[in-house]
Structures are given as structure tokens and as C-alpha cells.
mmCIF file of C-alpha atoms in Angstrom:
data_model
loop_
_atom_site.group_PDB
_atom_site.id
_atom_site.type_symbol
_atom_site.label_atom_id
_atom_site.label_comp_id
_atom_site.label_asym_id
_atom_site.label_seq_id
_atom_site.Cartn_x
_atom_site.Cartn_y
_atom_site.Cartn_z
ATOM 1 C CA MET R 1 75.893 74.950 88.570
ATOM 2 C CA PRO R 2 72.165 75.725 88.022
ATOM 3 C CA GLU R 3 69.894 74.285 90.720
ATOM 4 C CA LEU R 4 68.060 72.124 88.191
ATOM 5 C CA ASP R 5 71.377 70.365 87.449
ATOM 6 C CA THR R 6 71.995 69.644 91.139
ATOM 7 C CA ILE R 7 68.533 68.086 91.375
ATOM 8 C CA ALA R 8 69.397 65.779 88.489
ATOM 9 C CA LEU R 9 72.504 64.503 90.303
ATOM 10 C CA VAL R 10 70.577 62.696 93.057
ATOM 11 C CA GLU R 11 67.502 60.485 93.298
ATOM 12 C CA ASN R 12 66.410 61.968 96.647
ATOM 13 C CA PRO R 13 67.203 65.164 98.536
ATOM 14 C CA VAL R 14 70.461 64.918 100.504
ATOM 15 C CA THR R 15 69.819 65.460 104.218
ATOM 16 C CA GLU R 16 72.053 66.142 107.179
ATOM 17 C CA ALA R 17 71.479 62.556 108.299
ATOM 18 C CA ASP R 18 72.705 61.331 104.882
ATOM 19 C CA LEU R 19 75.805 63.520 105.111
ATOM 20 C CA LEU R 20 76.625 62.459 108.649
ATOM 21 C CA ALA R 21 76.333 58.755 107.753
ATOM 22 C CA GLY R 22 78.570 59.357 104.756
ATOM 23 C CA LEU R 23 81.208 61.157 106.842
ATOM 24 C CA GLN R 24 81.228 58.347 109.379
ATOM 25 C CA THR R 25 81.724 55.812 106.578
ATOM 26 C CA LEU R 26 84.695 57.879 105.373
ATOM 27 C CA GLY R 27 86.207 57.685 108.837
ATOM 28 C CA ILE R 28 85.446 61.202 110.042
ATOM 29 C CA GLY R 29 84.485 61.132 113.726
ATOM 30 C CA ALA R 30 84.467 62.858 117.106
ATOM 31 C CA GLY R 31 87.758 64.370 118.123
ATOM 32 C CA ASP R 32 89.221 64.518 114.602
ATOM 33 C CA THR R 33 91.041 67.541 113.226
ATOM 34 C CA VAL R 34 89.833 67.819 109.646
ATOM 35 C CA ILE R 35 90.829 70.124 106.767
ATOM 36 C CA VAL R 36 87.943 70.409 104.317
ATOM 37 C CA HIS R 37 88.256 71.329 100.615
ATOM 38 C CA SER R 38 84.876 71.246 98.951
ATOM 39 C CA SER R 39 82.580 71.889 96.007
ATOM 40 C CA MET R 40 78.934 72.462 96.967
ATOM 41 C CA SER R 41 77.644 71.851 93.452
ATOM 42 C CA LYS R 42 79.066 68.315 93.307
ATOM 43 C CA LEU R 43 76.946 67.186 96.270
ATOM 44 C CA GLY R 44 73.659 67.402 94.418
ATOM 45 C CA TRP R 45 70.567 68.969 95.933
ATOM 46 C CA VAL R 46 71.073 69.367 99.720
ATOM 47 C CA CYS R 47 68.317 70.306 102.164
ATOM 48 C CA GLY R 48 69.644 73.492 103.730
ATOM 49 C CA ARG R 49 72.433 73.914 101.182
ATOM 50 C CA GLU R 50 75.869 74.880 102.523
ATOM 51 C CA VAL R 51 74.558 75.666 106.040
ATOM 52 C CA ALA R 52 73.474 72.013 106.365
ATOM 53 C CA VAL R 53 76.884 70.851 105.158
ATOM 54 C CA VAL R 54 78.797 73.021 107.651
ATOM 55 C CA HIS R 55 76.426 72.051 110.452
ATOM 56 C CA THR R 56 76.941 68.368 109.680
ATOM 57 C CA LEU R 57 80.738 68.689 109.505
ATOM 58 C CA ILE R 58 80.733 70.379 112.910
ATOM 59 C CA ASN R 59 78.541 67.635 114.342
ATOM 60 C CA ALA R 60 80.727 64.956 112.827
ATOM 61 C CA VAL R 61 83.890 66.075 114.658
ATOM 62 C CA GLY R 62 81.957 66.981 117.792
ATOM 63 C CA ARG R 63 82.973 69.303 120.619
ATOM 64 C CA THR R 64 86.430 67.724 120.925
ATOM 65 C CA GLY R 65 87.173 67.949 117.200
ATOM 66 C CA THR R 66 88.509 70.848 115.167
ATOM 67 C CA LEU R 67 87.229 71.779 111.725
ATOM 68 C CA VAL R 68 89.519 73.734 109.399
ATOM 69 C CA MET R 69 88.994 75.317 105.967
ATOM 70 C CA PRO R 70 91.055 77.633 103.754
ATOM 71 C CA ALA R 71 89.746 81.198 103.679
ATOM 72 C CA HIS R 72 92.099 82.611 101.083
ATOM 73 C CA SER R 73 91.354 86.055 99.617
ATOM 74 C CA GLY R 74 93.459 85.912 96.482
ATOM 75 C CA ASP R 75 92.347 89.293 95.144
ATOM 76 C CA ASN R 76 94.257 91.032 97.931
ATOM 77 C CA SER R 77 97.577 90.316 96.263
ATOM 78 C CA GLU R 78 100.094 91.653 93.768
ATOM 79 C CA PRO R 79 98.056 92.225 90.526
ATOM 80 C CA SER R 80 101.024 91.630 88.238
ATOM 81 C CA ASN R 81 100.930 87.971 89.389
ATOM 82 C CA TRP R 82 97.261 87.479 88.521
ATOM 83 C CA CYS R 83 96.440 85.019 85.762
ATOM 84 C CA ASN R 84 92.889 83.835 86.531
ATOM 85 C CA PRO R 85 92.007 86.250 85.082
ATOM 86 C CA PRO R 86 94.832 88.726 84.423
ATOM 87 C CA VAL R 87 94.050 92.438 84.405
ATOM 88 C CA PRO R 88 95.523 95.172 82.206
ATOM 89 C CA LYS R 89 98.986 96.403 83.243
ATOM 90 C CA SER R 90 97.591 99.931 83.384
ATOM 91 C CA TRP R 91 95.387 98.797 86.308
ATOM 92 C CA PHE R 92 98.205 97.540 88.543
ATOM 93 C CA GLN R 93 98.981 100.715 90.453
ATOM 94 C CA THR R 94 95.319 101.625 90.938
ATOM 95 C CA ILE R 95 94.723 98.201 92.489
ATOM 96 C CA ARG R 96 97.761 98.592 94.760
ATOM 97 C CA ASP R 97 96.553 102.033 95.849
ATOM 98 C CA ALA R 98 92.839 101.262 96.294
ATOM 99 C CA MET R 99 92.505 97.607 97.460
ATOM 100 C CA PRO R 100 90.813 97.687 100.904
ATOM 101 C CA ALA R 101 93.020 96.416 103.732
ATOM 102 C CA TYR R 102 92.380 92.871 104.898
ATOM 103 C CA ASP R 103 89.884 92.583 107.744
ATOM 104 C CA ARG R 104 89.506 89.048 109.069
ATOM 105 C CA ARG R 105 85.938 89.808 110.134
ATOM 106 C CA VAL R 106 84.565 90.893 106.768
ATOM 107 C CA THR R 107 87.014 90.191 103.904
ATOM 108 C CA PRO R 108 85.325 87.462 101.853
ATOM 109 C CA THR R 109 87.012 84.372 100.564
ATOM 110 C CA ARG R 110 87.757 84.044 96.842
ATOM 111 C CA SER R 111 87.411 80.778 94.864
ATOM 112 C CA MET R 112 87.101 78.730 98.055
ATOM 113 C CA GLY R 113 83.522 77.693 97.396
ATOM 114 C CA ARG R 114 80.186 78.237 99.131
ATOM 115 C CA ILE R 115 80.870 75.813 101.980
ATOM 116 C CA ALA R 116 84.125 77.541 102.995
ATOM 117 C CA GLU R 117 82.529 80.997 102.751
ATOM 118 C CA CYS R 118 79.624 79.825 104.922
ATOM 119 C CA PHE R 119 82.057 78.374 107.479
ATOM 120 C CA ARG R 120 83.893 81.707 107.596
ATOM 121 C CA THR R 121 80.743 83.411 108.936
ATOM 122 C CA TYR R 122 79.561 80.540 111.149
ATOM 123 C CA PRO R 123 79.316 81.384 114.859
ATOM 124 C CA GLY R 124 82.421 80.304 116.743
ATOM 125 C CA THR R 125 84.696 80.232 113.700
ATOM 126 C CA ARG R 126 88.112 81.923 114.065
ATOM 127 C CA ARG R 127 90.247 83.280 111.212
ATOM 128 C CA SER R 128 93.979 83.821 110.896
ATOM 129 C CA ALA R 129 95.464 87.250 110.228
ATOM 130 C CA HIS R 130 97.195 86.555 106.913
ATOM 131 C CA PRO R 131 95.716 88.957 104.314
ATOM 132 C CA HIS R 132 96.195 86.624 101.335
ATOM 133 C CA VAL R 133 96.028 82.971 102.456
ATOM 134 C CA SER R 134 94.157 82.989 105.785
ATOM 135 C CA TRP R 135 92.595 79.878 107.357
ATOM 136 C CA CYS R 136 89.409 79.433 109.353
ATOM 137 C CA ALA R 137 89.038 76.983 112.206
ATOM 138 C CA ARG R 138 86.524 76.034 114.847
ATOM 139 C CA GLY R 139 87.171 73.792 117.837
ATOM 140 C CA PRO R 140 89.542 73.354 120.786
ATOM 141 C CA PHE R 141 92.709 73.621 118.645
ATOM 142 C CA ALA R 142 91.539 76.570 116.535
ATOM 143 C CA ARG R 143 93.355 79.325 118.451
ATOM 144 C CA TRP R 144 96.646 77.368 118.460
ATOM 145 C CA LEU R 145 96.409 76.496 114.782
ATOM 146 C CA LEU R 146 95.810 80.081 113.643
ATOM 147 C CA ARG R 147 98.147 81.890 116.041
ATOM 148 C CA GLY R 148 100.776 84.157 114.477
ATOM 149 C CA HIS R 149 99.767 83.595 110.851
ATOM 150 C CA THR R 150 100.617 87.067 109.607
ATOM 151 C CA PHE R 151 101.975 88.691 106.461
ATOM 152 C CA GLY R 152 105.744 88.586 106.141
ATOM 153 C CA LYS R 153 106.054 85.030 107.462
ATOM 154 C CA PRO R 154 106.043 81.981 105.157
ATOM 155 C CA CYS R 155 102.458 81.519 103.951
ATOM 156 C CA PHE R 156 102.534 77.732 104.276
ATOM 157 C CA GLY R 157 105.635 76.998 106.363
ATOM 158 C CA MET R 158 105.981 74.891 109.477
ATOM 159 C CA GLN R 159 105.014 77.848 111.686
ATOM 160 C CA SER R 160 101.822 78.433 109.693
ATOM 161 C CA PRO R 161 98.472 76.769 110.373
ATOM 162 C CA LEU R 162 99.388 74.209 107.722
ATOM 163 C CA GLY R 163 102.605 73.329 109.544
ATOM 164 C CA ARG R 164 100.690 72.828 112.766
ATOM 165 C CA LEU R 165 98.132 70.687 110.958
ATOM 166 C CA TYR R 166 101.086 68.589 109.711
ATOM 167 C CA ARG R 167 102.289 68.171 113.314
ATOM 168 C CA ARG R 168 98.810 67.032 114.362
ATOM 169 C CA ASN R 169 98.661 64.774 111.300
ATOM 170 C CA ALA R 170 95.192 66.105 110.564
ATOM 171 C CA LYS R 171 92.783 64.407 108.205
ATOM 172 C CA ILE R 172 92.074 65.939 104.785
ATOM 173 C CA LEU R 173 88.592 65.692 103.313
ATOM 174 C CA LEU R 174 88.428 66.299 99.550
ATOM 175 C CA LEU R 175 84.681 66.732 99.106
ATOM 176 C CA GLY R 176 83.877 66.755 95.414
ATOM 177 C CA VAL R 177 87.329 68.116 94.529
ATOM 178 C CA GLY R 178 90.686 66.575 93.628
ATOM 179 C CA TYR R 179 94.313 66.956 94.640
ATOM 180 C CA GLY R 180 94.503 70.208 92.661
ATOM 181 C CA ASN R 181 92.580 71.777 95.573
ATOM 182 C CA CYS R 182 94.688 70.137 98.281
ATOM 183 C CA THR R 183 96.418 73.088 99.949
ATOM 184 C CA SER R 184 98.461 70.786 102.201
ATOM 185 C CA LEU R 185 100.754 70.081 99.275
ATOM 186 C CA HIS R 186 101.901 73.711 99.396
ATOM 187 C CA LEU R 187 103.750 72.728 102.582
ATOM 188 C CA ALA R 188 105.749 70.224 100.524
ATOM 189 C CA GLU R 189 106.527 73.034 98.056
ATOM 190 C CA THR R 190 107.659 75.262 100.914
ATOM 191 C CA LEU R 191 109.938 72.604 102.389
ATOM 192 C CA TYR R 192 111.426 71.646 99.007
ATOM 193 C CA PRO R 193 114.527 73.804 98.522
ATOM 194 C CA GLY R 194 114.186 73.841 94.728
ATOM 195 C CA THR R 195 110.917 75.793 94.723
ATOM 196 C CA PRO R 196 111.467 79.251 93.224
ATOM 197 C CA LYS R 197 110.512 82.413 95.113
ATOM 198 C CA GLU R 198 108.574 85.496 94.124
ATOM 199 C CA THR R 199 107.513 88.841 95.509
ATOM 200 C CA ILE R 200 104.040 88.925 97.086
ATOM 201 C CA SER R 201 102.037 91.932 98.220
ATOM 202 C CA ALA R 202 98.822 92.747 100.067
ATOM 203 C CA ALA R 203 96.868 95.594 101.587
ATOM 204 C CA VAL R 204 97.080 95.451 105.377
ATOM 205 C CA THR R 205 96.384 97.673 108.372
ATOM 206 C CA VAL R 206 99.453 98.816 110.308
ATOM 207 C CA ARG R 207 98.889 100.904 113.469
ATOM 208 C CA GLY R 208 95.421 101.758 112.277
ATOM 209 C CA ARG R 209 96.420 102.855 108.770
ATOM 210 C CA ARG R 210 96.153 101.040 105.459
ATOM 211 C CA ARG R 211 99.450 100.019 103.910
ATOM 212 C CA TRP R 212 100.453 98.121 100.748
ATOM 213 C CA GLN R 213 103.188 95.757 101.946
ATOM 214 C CA THR R 214 105.563 93.477 100.049
ATOM 215 C CA CYS R 215 107.638 90.476 101.003
ATOM 216 C CA GLU R 216 109.189 87.370 99.451
ATOM 217 C CA ASP R 217 107.727 83.871 99.539
ATOM 218 C CA ILE R 218 107.535 80.623 97.635
ATOM 219 C CA GLU R 219 106.127 80.744 94.107
ATOM 220 C CA PHE R 220 103.242 78.340 94.710
ATOM 221 C CA ASN R 221 101.954 76.249 91.812
ATOM 222 C CA SER R 222 99.247 73.601 92.206
ATOM 223 C CA ASP R 223 99.241 72.561 88.514
ATOM 224 C CA ARG R 224 101.128 69.339 89.230
ATOM 225 C CA PHE R 225 99.207 68.416 92.382
ATOM 226 C CA PRO R 226 96.823 66.043 90.551
ATOM 227 C CA GLN R 227 99.822 64.143 89.180
ATOM 228 C CA LEU R 228 101.436 64.069 92.610
ATOM 229 C CA GLY R 229 98.239 62.839 94.247
ATOM 230 C CA GLU R 230 97.869 60.042 91.721
ATOM 231 C CA ALA R 231 101.473 59.008 92.331
ATOM 232 C CA TYR R 232 100.782 58.970 96.092
ATOM 233 C CA GLU R 233 97.874 56.584 95.639
ATOM 234 C CA GLN R 234 99.792 54.348 93.216
ATOM 235 C CA ALA R 235 102.627 54.141 95.770
ATOM 236 C CA GLY R 236 100.229 52.772 98.332
ATOM 237 C CA GLY R 237 99.317 55.942 100.193
ATOM 238 C CA GLU R 238 96.365 55.313 102.501
ATOM 239 C CA VAL R 239 93.238 56.982 101.048
ATOM 240 C CA VAL R 240 89.604 56.262 101.965
ATOM 241 C CA CYS R 241 87.235 56.841 99.075
ATOM 242 C CA GLY R 242 83.468 57.272 99.218
ATOM 243 C CA ARG R 243 80.589 59.591 98.485
ATOM 244 C CA LEU R 244 78.632 62.338 100.127
ATOM 245 C CA GLY R 245 75.456 62.823 98.158
ATOM 246 C CA ALA R 246 76.634 62.764 94.555
ATOM 247 C CA ALA R 247 80.132 63.994 95.382
ATOM 248 C CA GLU R 248 83.134 61.697 95.123
ATOM 249 C CA CYS R 249 85.277 62.116 98.234
ATOM 250 C CA LYS R 250 88.693 61.160 99.570
ATOM 251 C CA VAL R 251 90.009 61.190 103.134
ATOM 252 C CA LEU R 252 93.710 60.997 103.873
ATOM 253 C CA ARG R 253 96.297 62.233 106.378
ATOM 254 C CA VAL R 254 98.406 65.363 106.043
ATOM 255 C CA ARG R 255 101.779 64.068 107.225
ATOM 256 C CA PRO R 256 102.297 61.061 104.909
ATOM 257 C CA LEU R 257 100.996 63.028 101.923
ATOM 258 C CA VAL R 258 103.372 65.945 102.552
ATOM 259 C CA ASP R 259 106.304 63.639 103.222
ATOM 260 C CA PHE R 260 105.616 61.820 99.961
ATOM 261 C CA GLY R 261 105.090 65.122 98.142
ATOM 262 C CA LEU R 262 108.473 66.474 99.282
ATOM 263 C CA LYS R 263 110.196 63.315 98.002
ATOM 264 C CA TRP R 264 108.197 63.402 94.766
ATOM 265 C CA LEU R 265 109.077 67.042 94.052
ATOM 266 C CA ALA R 266 112.765 66.245 94.553
ATOM 267 C CA GLU R 267 112.550 63.269 92.162
ATOM 268 C CA ASN R 268 110.354 65.081 89.608
ATOM 269 C CA PRO R 269 111.607 68.657 89.307
ATOM 270 C CA ALA R 270 109.405 70.939 87.274
ATOM 271 C CA PRO R 271 110.692 71.541 83.742
ATOM 272 C CA PRO R 272 112.058 75.051 83.193
ATOM 273 C CA GLU R 273 109.521 77.457 81.818
ATOM 274 C CA GLU R 274 109.904 78.083 78.136
ATOM 275 C CA GLU R 275 110.568 81.645 77.170
ATOM 276 C CA GLU R 276 107.748 83.248 75.259
ATOM 277 C CA ASN R 277 108.435 83.952 71.612
ATOM 278 C CA GLU R 278 108.818 87.616 70.927
#
């Protein structure tokens, strides 16, 4: 979004003090473990931009809290599965041969937003080792949350950071985004036995050498997450709504959402995909 448009969203500049007060109203406080999904442009004009947002989120949970954000790098994946955008089939093998191996220190996020990318580089932030769907965390539980998240294990299973966040019943902050961005619902997909599987691939480093590796995992699909989230709220799921700057926000807990999502997926199976006309 052009900067002039972000200025038009708010009457006054959004400051760290404004953001902190808003987070406290939403129920985010010291000691919380919070997963943040965000859109910087929805906040309006913020003094200090994404650095101010990350700084305020860290201050909100304090030294005893743990801040978590997705740090997915979706371009390090099997190119034949790409759809946003797809690439020519003739490119597939070149991408498999030439994609740089994942490096948790430097591989940038993709489509996670400016706040998540800033958090990735923030001093004290740790990152998991998964080359495709890594997570970043900062705080006393960060090392435990990220431990063992490597390629070849379920991306979003109970032994992943998401599974550990479920066990802690972490809070989810949807900052200017909806349920379509709520990664926690991928845990419900993983636990639901009817979710189809697919082959996934990534460039990784094995014993100091780059390798293109392949394994099987769940075929993740967030298209129905907005519908699932709406059903959760209509069923009485506890959600705190408010604003940070100009951004509409929701705060809810991981465990009841995932438990509801698992039940909802079982009761509302996805329709079979229609075969394309030849």
C-alpha cells in the first residue's frame, strides 16, 4: 500500500504508546505466549514502521513472555506445486537444481509481511530449521518451541512448534488479517485423518553439501479457513476484537480453535476436486 494511503487511514500518527495500549485492551500482557499474524499496511501510518510494531509486541509480553511468528519461505519448495504464481513446467528442474539451500540466518520470509520479516532479523530472535515452513520465536520458551523442527517431519504436527504452541494454549493475534492467515488451523488439518497428502521438496544442507530432498506431508489448504473461523465465532468461540491503529484485530486461543477446527473438518469434508475439462 502506498504511504499516502496509510496516512489517510488514521487521524494521527500511530505511536508505540498507542500500540501498547491497544494490545493491553486486547488482553495481551506480560508472560503471554503469542503467535502474531499481521499486515503492516492495515495499521495506518506508524512512527517507526515495523520496527516500532515488533518493539511494542516484545514489550507487551515482557521478559517472561514469548513472541512467535511464522517465517515461512515458500519459494524453497516443489515448483510443480506452485500456484501463486505458477511457473512454466520447463522451469521446474532448473529451480530444483539451482534453489539455494535453506539457511535459517539469511533465508528471507515470503508472503509473511513486513512485521514478520523484521522480527526474523530482530536481536534475540531464534528460527527453526525447517526449510519451507520455519517459525521464529523470542523469549524463554523459544528454544523449546523450535527444537527439532526439521525437514522430513510433519510440518505442522504435534511435535512441531505449532503442536507445542497448542500444548501451551498460546494466544493468537490476528493483526489486520483474518482466519485465512491463521496458521494454527493447519494443525487441525494435520490431525484430521481425511486430509490428503502430497509430495513436498526443498533445498537443504546435508553434511555441508546442498541437497534437493523430498518427503510426504499433508496437502495444506487454507481456502476454507475464513469459513471455519466464522463458524467458530458463531458457535460461541471466545474471541476478543479490537483495533491497533486502523487495523481490525482478533485475539483467541490456539487449543479451542484447533479442537473446533478438527471437529468442523470432520463434519464439513471438502468437496472432491472437479476434473479439469480436456
